[in-house]
Coordinates of C-alpha atoms in Angstrom, one line a residue:
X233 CA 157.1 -105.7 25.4
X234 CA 155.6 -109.2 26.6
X235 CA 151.8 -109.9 25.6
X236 CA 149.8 -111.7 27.8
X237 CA 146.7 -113.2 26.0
X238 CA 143.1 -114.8 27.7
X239 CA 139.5 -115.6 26.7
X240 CA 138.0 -115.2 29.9
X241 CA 136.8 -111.9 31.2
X242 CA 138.6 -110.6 34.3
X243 CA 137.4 -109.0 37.8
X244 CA 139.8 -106.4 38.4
X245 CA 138.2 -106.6 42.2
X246 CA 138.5 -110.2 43.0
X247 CA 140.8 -111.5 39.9
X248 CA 143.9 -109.2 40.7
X249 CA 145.8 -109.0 43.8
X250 CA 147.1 -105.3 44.5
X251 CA 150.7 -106.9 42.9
X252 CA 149.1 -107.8 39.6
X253 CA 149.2 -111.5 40.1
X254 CA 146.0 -113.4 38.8
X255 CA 144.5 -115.2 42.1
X256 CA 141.8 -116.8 40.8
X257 CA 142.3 -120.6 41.0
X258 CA 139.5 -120.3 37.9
X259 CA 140.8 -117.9 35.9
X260 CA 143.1 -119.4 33.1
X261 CA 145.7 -116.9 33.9
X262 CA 145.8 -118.0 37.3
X263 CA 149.5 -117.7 39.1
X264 CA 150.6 -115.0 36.0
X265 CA 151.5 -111.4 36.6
X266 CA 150.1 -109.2 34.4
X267 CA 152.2 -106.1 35.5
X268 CA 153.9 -104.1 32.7
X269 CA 152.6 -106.3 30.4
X270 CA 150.2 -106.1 26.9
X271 CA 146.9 -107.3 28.0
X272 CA 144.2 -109.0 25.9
X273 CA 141.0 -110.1 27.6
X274 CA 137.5 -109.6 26.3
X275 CA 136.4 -107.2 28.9
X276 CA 136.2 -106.8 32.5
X277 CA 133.2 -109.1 35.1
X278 CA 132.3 -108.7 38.1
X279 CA 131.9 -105.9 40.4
X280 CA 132.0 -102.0 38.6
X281 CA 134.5 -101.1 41.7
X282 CA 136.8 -102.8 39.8
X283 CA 137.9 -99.5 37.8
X284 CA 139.0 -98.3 41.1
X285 CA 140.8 -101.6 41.3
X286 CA 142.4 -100.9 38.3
X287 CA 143.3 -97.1 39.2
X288 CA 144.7 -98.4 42.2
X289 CA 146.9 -101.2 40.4
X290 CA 148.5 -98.1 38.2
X291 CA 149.1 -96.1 41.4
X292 CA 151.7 -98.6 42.7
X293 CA 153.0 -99.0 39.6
X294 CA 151.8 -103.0 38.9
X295 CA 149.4 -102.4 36.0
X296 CA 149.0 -103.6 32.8
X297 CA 151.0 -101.3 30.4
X298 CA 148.6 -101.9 27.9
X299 CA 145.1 -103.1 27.4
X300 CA 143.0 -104.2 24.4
X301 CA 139.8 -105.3 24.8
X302 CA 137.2 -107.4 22.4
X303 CA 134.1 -105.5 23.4
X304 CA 133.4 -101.8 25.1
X305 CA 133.8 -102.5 28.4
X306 CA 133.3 -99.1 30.4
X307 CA 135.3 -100.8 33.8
X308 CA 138.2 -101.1 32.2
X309 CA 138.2 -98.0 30.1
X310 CA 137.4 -95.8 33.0
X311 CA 140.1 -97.6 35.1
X312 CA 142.6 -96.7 32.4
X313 CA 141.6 -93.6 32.1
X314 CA 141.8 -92.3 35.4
X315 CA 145.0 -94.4 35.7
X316 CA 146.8 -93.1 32.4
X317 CA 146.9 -96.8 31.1
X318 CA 146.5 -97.0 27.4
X319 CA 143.4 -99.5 26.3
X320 CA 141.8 -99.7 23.0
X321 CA 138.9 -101.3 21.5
X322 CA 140.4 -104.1 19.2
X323 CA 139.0 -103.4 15.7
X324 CA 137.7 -100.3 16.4
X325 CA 139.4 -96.8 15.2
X326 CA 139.3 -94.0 17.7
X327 CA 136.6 -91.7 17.1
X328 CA 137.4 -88.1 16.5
X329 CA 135.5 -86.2 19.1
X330 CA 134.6 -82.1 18.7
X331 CA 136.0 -81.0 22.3
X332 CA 133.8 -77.4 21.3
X333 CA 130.7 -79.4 21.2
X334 CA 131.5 -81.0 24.8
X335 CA 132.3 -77.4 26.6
X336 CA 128.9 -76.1 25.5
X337 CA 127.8 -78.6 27.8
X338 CA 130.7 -78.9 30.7
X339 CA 132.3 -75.6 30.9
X340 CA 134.9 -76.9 32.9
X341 CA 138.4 -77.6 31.0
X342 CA 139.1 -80.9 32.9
X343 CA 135.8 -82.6 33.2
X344 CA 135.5 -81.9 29.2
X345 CA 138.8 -83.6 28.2
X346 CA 137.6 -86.5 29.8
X347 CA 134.4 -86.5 28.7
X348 CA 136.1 -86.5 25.0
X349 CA 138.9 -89.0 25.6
X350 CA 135.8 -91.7 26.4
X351 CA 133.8 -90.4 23.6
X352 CA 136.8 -91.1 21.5
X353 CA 136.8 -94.7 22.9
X354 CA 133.5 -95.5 22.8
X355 CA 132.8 -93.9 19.5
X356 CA 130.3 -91.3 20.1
X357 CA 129.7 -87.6 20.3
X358 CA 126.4 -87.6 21.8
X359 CA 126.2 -86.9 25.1
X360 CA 122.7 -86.6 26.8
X361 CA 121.6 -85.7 30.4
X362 CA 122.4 -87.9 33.3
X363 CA 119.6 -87.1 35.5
X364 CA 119.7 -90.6 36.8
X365 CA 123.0 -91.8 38.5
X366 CA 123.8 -93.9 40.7
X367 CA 127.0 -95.0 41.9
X368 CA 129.4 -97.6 43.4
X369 CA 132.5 -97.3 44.8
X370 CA 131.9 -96.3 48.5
X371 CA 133.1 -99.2 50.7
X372 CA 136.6 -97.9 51.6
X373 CA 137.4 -101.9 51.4
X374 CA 137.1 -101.7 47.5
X375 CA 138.3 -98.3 46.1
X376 CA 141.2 -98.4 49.0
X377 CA 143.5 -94.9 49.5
X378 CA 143.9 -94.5 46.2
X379 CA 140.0 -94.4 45.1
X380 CA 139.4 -91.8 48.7
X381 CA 142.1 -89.7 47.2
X382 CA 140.8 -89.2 43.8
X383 CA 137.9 -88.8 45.6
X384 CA 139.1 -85.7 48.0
X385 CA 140.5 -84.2 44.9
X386 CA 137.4 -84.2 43.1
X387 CA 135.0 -83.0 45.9
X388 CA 137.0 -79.9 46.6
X389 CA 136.0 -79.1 42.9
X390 CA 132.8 -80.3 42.2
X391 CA 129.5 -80.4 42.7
X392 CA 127.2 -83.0 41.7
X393 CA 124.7 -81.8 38.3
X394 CA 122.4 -85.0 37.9
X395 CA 119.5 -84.1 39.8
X396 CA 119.0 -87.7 41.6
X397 CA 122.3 -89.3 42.8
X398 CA 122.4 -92.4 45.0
X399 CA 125.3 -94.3 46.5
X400 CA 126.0 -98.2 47.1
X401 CA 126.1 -99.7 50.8
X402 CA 129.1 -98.6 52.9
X403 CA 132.0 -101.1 54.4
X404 CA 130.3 -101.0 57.8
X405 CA 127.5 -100.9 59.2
X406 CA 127.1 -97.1 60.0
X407 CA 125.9 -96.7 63.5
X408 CA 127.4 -99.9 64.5
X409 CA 130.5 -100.3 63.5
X410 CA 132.6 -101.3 66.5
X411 CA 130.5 -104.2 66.9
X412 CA 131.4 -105.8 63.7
X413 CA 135.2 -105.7 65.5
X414 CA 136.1 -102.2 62.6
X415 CA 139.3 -100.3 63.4
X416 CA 139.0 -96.7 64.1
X417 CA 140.9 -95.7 61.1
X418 CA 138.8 -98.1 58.7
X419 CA 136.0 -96.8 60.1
X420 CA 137.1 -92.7 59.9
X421 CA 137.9 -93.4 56.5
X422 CA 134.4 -94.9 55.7
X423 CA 132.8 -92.0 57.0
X424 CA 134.6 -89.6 54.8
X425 CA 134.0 -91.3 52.1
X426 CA 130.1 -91.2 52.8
X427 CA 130.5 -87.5 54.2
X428 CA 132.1 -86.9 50.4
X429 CA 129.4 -87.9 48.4
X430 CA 126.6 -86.4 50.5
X431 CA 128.7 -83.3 50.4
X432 CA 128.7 -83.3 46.3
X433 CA 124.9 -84.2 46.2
X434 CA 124.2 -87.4 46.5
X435 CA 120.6 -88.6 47.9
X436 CA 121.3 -89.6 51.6
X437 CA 120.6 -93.5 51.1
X438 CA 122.8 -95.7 50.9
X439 CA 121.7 -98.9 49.5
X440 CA 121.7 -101.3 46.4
X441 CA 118.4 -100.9 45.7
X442 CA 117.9 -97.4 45.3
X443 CA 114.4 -98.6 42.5
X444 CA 112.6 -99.3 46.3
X445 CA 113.3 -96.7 48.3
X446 CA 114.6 -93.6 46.3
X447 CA 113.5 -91.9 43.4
X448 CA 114.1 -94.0 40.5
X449 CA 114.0 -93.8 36.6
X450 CA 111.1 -94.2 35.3
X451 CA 110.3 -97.0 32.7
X452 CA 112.2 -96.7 29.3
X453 CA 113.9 -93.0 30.6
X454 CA 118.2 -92.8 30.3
X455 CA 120.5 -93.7 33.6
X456 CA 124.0 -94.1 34.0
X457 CA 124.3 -96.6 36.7
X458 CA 127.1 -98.5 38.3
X459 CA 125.9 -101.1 40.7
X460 CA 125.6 -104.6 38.6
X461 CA 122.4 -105.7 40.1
X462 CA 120.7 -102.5 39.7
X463 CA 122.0 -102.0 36.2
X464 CA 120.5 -105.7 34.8
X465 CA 117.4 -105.0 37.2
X466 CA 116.3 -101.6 36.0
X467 CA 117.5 -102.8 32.3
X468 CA 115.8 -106.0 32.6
X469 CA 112.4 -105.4 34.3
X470 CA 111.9 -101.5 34.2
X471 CA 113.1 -101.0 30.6
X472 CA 115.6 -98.3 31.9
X473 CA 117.9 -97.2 29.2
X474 CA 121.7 -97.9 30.9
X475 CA 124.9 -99.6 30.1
X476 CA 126.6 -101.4 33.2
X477 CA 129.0 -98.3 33.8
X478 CA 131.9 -97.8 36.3
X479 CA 132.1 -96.6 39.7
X480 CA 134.2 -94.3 38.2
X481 CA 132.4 -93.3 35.1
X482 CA 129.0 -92.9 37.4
X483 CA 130.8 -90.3 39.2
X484 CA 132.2 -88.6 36.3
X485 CA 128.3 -88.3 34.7
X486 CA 127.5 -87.1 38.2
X487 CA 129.4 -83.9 38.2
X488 CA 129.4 -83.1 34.4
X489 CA 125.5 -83.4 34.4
X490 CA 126.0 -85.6 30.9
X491 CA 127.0 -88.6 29.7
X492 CA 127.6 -90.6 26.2
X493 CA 125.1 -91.7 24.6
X494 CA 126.2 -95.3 23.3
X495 CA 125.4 -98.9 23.7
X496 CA 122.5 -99.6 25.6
X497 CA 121.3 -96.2 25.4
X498 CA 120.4 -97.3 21.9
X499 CA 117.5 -99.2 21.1
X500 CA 118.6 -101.6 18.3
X501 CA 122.0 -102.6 20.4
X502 CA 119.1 -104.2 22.9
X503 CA 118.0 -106.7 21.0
X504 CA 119.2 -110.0 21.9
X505 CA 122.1 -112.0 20.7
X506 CA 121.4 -115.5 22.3
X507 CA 118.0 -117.2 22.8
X508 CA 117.8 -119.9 25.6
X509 CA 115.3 -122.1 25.8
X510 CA 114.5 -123.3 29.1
X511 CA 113.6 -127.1 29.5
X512 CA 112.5 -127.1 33.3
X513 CA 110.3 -124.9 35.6
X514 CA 111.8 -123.1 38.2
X515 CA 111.2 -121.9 41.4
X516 CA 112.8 -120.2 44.4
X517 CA 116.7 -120.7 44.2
X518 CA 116.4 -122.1 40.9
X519 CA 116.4 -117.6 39.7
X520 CA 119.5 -117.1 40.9
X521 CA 121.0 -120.6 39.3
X522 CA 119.4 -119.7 36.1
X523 CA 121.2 -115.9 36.1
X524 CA 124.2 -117.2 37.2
X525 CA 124.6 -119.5 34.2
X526 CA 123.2 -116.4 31.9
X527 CA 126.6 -114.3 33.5
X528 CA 128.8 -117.3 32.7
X529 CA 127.4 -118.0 28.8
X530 CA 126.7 -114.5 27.5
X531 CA 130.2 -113.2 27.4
X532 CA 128.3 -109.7 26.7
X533 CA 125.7 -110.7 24.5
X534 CA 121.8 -110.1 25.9
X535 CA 119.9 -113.5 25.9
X536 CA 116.2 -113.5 25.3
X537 CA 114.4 -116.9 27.3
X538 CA 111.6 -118.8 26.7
X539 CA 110.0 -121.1 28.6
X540 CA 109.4 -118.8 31.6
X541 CA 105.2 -119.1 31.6
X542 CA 104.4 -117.3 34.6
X543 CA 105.9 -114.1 35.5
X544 CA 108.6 -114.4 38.7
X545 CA 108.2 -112.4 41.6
X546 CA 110.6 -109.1 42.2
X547 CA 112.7 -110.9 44.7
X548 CA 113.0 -113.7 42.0
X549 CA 113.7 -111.2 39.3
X550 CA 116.4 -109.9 41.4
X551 CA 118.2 -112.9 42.5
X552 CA 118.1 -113.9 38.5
X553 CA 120.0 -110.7 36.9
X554 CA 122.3 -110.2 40.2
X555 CA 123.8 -113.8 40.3
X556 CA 123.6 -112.9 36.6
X557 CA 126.0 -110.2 37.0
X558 CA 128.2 -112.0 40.2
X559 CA 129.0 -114.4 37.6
X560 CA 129.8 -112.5 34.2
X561 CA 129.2 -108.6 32.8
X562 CA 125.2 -109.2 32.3
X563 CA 123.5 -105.8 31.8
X564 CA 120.2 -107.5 30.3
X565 CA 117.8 -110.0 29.6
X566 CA 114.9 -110.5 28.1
X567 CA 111.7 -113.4 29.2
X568 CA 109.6 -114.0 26.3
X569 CA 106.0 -111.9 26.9
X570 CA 107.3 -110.8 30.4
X571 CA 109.9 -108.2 30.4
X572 CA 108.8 -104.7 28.9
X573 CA 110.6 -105.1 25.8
X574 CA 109.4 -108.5 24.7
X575 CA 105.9 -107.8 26.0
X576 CA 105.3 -105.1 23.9
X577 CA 108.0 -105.8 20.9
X578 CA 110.4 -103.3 21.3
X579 CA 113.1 -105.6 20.5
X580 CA 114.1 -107.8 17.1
X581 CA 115.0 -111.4 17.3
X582 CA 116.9 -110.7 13.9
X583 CA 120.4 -110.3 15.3
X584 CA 120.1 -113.9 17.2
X585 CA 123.6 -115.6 16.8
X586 CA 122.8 -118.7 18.5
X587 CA 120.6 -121.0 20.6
X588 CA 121.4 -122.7 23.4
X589 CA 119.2 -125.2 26.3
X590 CA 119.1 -124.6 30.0
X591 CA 117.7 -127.6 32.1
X592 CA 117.7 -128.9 35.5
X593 CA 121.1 -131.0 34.7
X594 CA 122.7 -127.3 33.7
X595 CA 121.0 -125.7 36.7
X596 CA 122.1 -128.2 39.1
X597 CA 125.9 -127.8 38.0
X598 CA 125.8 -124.5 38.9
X599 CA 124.5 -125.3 42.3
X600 CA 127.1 -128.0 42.6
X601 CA 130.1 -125.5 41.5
X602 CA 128.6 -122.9 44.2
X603 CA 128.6 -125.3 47.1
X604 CA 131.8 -125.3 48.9
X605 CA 130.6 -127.0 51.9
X606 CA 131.4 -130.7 53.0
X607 CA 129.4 -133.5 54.5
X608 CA 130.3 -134.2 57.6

């Protein structure tokens, strides 16, 4: 079976045409099909939706036929999952998971096998309450038939357990979707999709914000939650306890009221990796240039930065972690005597594996990468 090998992680929403051809002009793999192939990549970027992506890919038969990834990467291992792709963990043995344990919890045959198969992934048997969930994978545009399907399926079984469930923005706008020039049928479909949720439980907002206008975890409390900017905001700034999960794997949590308790959810696997030192002030834009470049170096390692004297606004905190996660799989950072964790120690600078500078030269690349327009 051919092997197909990259170091660069891969959105399975923007990377990945529905034929399995690599259309990033970026992405080192660019022009290569990855169908039926063995597929080594460090773990999956970009948007969470991309497990939908990936279901989707298996549906018309133009998956991967393998995957092994370098790091836990819950995307691509929910994606597989749901799709009946194989995917492992390189260097990491399977986990032997009590299924008895699980239907104490779930008594529902189905949801427990699943629940087990990802505990046997991601190496844990600990499953806590997801009270908090919030979930993407509602734009008909990303999870496509194949993702409102699995969806149908599942709503004419289940009921949503978590007590607070919130959903991402919509394809459309809502109420005036013919304006925006929306085909009847897109539209229909968008609808259900909504109608679904709310039908399972899910809080009536749709938004991807759900910390300023819905109930929200409070600070330091477990989530499982599957918009990126929300996931590295919450993590970030509120101290929330949550790994960037999938669409798919938010949804799961939803309806078996419980999810693993792994990564993130553990206090020591918080503490940072990298420590950038930041040689310039910022302001304004210069948040968003800064998380951007954070995305693109961490390659799933938290970075802790200093050099950040006066604490940014929310809007500039925002900006920060979601370019952050636009540009790479960043769940968290941490600003030196700012963020929850550094300002009150909660975190080691013992695991540190290496330093690295951020200054307006670095800042202004980014910019310069980002803008595609043209003088006239």
């Amino acid at each position: 079976m051919e092997e197909i090998f990259t170091k660069q992680e891969i959105s399975w929403l923007d990377d990945v045409d529905e034929e399995g051809k690599i259309i990033n002009p970026k992405h080192e793999l660019y022009g290569k099909n990855i169908s039926g192939k063995v597929l080594y990549m460090p773990a999956a970027s970009g948007s969470t939706v991309g497990a939908d992506r990936l279901v989707n890919l298996a549906v018309h038969g133009n998956a991967p036929k393998k995957i092994v990834l370098e790091r836990t990467d819950p995307i691509t291992i929910w994606g597989a999952i749901f799709g009946n792709i194989e995917v492992e963990i390189k260097n990491k043995k399977r986990k032997v998971v009590d299924i008895s344990k699980i239907e104490k919890l779930v008594s529902d045959e189905e949801l427990a096998k699943l629940l087990a198969k990802a505990g046997e992934i991601l190496e844990t048997e600990e499953f806590i309450p997801a009270e908090y969930v919030q979930i993407a994978g509602v734009s008909y545009k990303t999870i496509l038939e194949a993702g409102l399907e699995l969806r149908r399926y599942l709503s004419k079984k289940y009921k949503f357990r978590a007590k607070y469930v919130t959903i991402n923005p919509a394809g459309m706008d809502i109420e005036d979707w013919k304006a925006q020039g929306i085909s009847e049928d897109f539209a229909k479909k968008q609808k259900e999709i909504i109608d679904i949720y709310i039908k399972m439980g899910a809080i009536p907002i749709i938004t991807c914000t759900p910390y300023l206008v819905s109930n929200s975890p409070q600070p330091f409390s477990e989530a499982f939650l599957s918009e990126s900017s929300v996931v590295v905001f919450e993590n970030s700034v509120l101290g929330v306890r949550t790994n960037r999960e999938a669409g798919l794997s938010s949804l799961l949590y939803a309806i078996a009221g419980y999810g693993p308790r792994y990564g993130l959810h553990i206090q020591e696997n918080r503490n940072p990796k990298i420590i950038v030192k930041l040689k310039t002030k910022l302001s304004g834009i210069d948040y968003a240039l800064l998380g951007y470049k954070l995305g693109e170096i961490s390659q799933g390692k938290i970075p802790y930065i200093e050099g950040i004297e006066k604490a940014p606004s929310l809007e500039e905190l925002k900006s920060m972690g979601a370019a952050g996660a636009a540009s790479g799989s960043l769940e968290l950072f941490h600003i030196s005597k700012i963020t929850p964790e550094a300002k009150y120690k909660l975190i080691s600078l013992k695991d540190v594996e290496e330093k690295v500078e951020i200054g307006r030269e670095e800042l202004n690349e980014v910019k310069e990468s980002l803008n595609t327009g043209k003088e006239e």
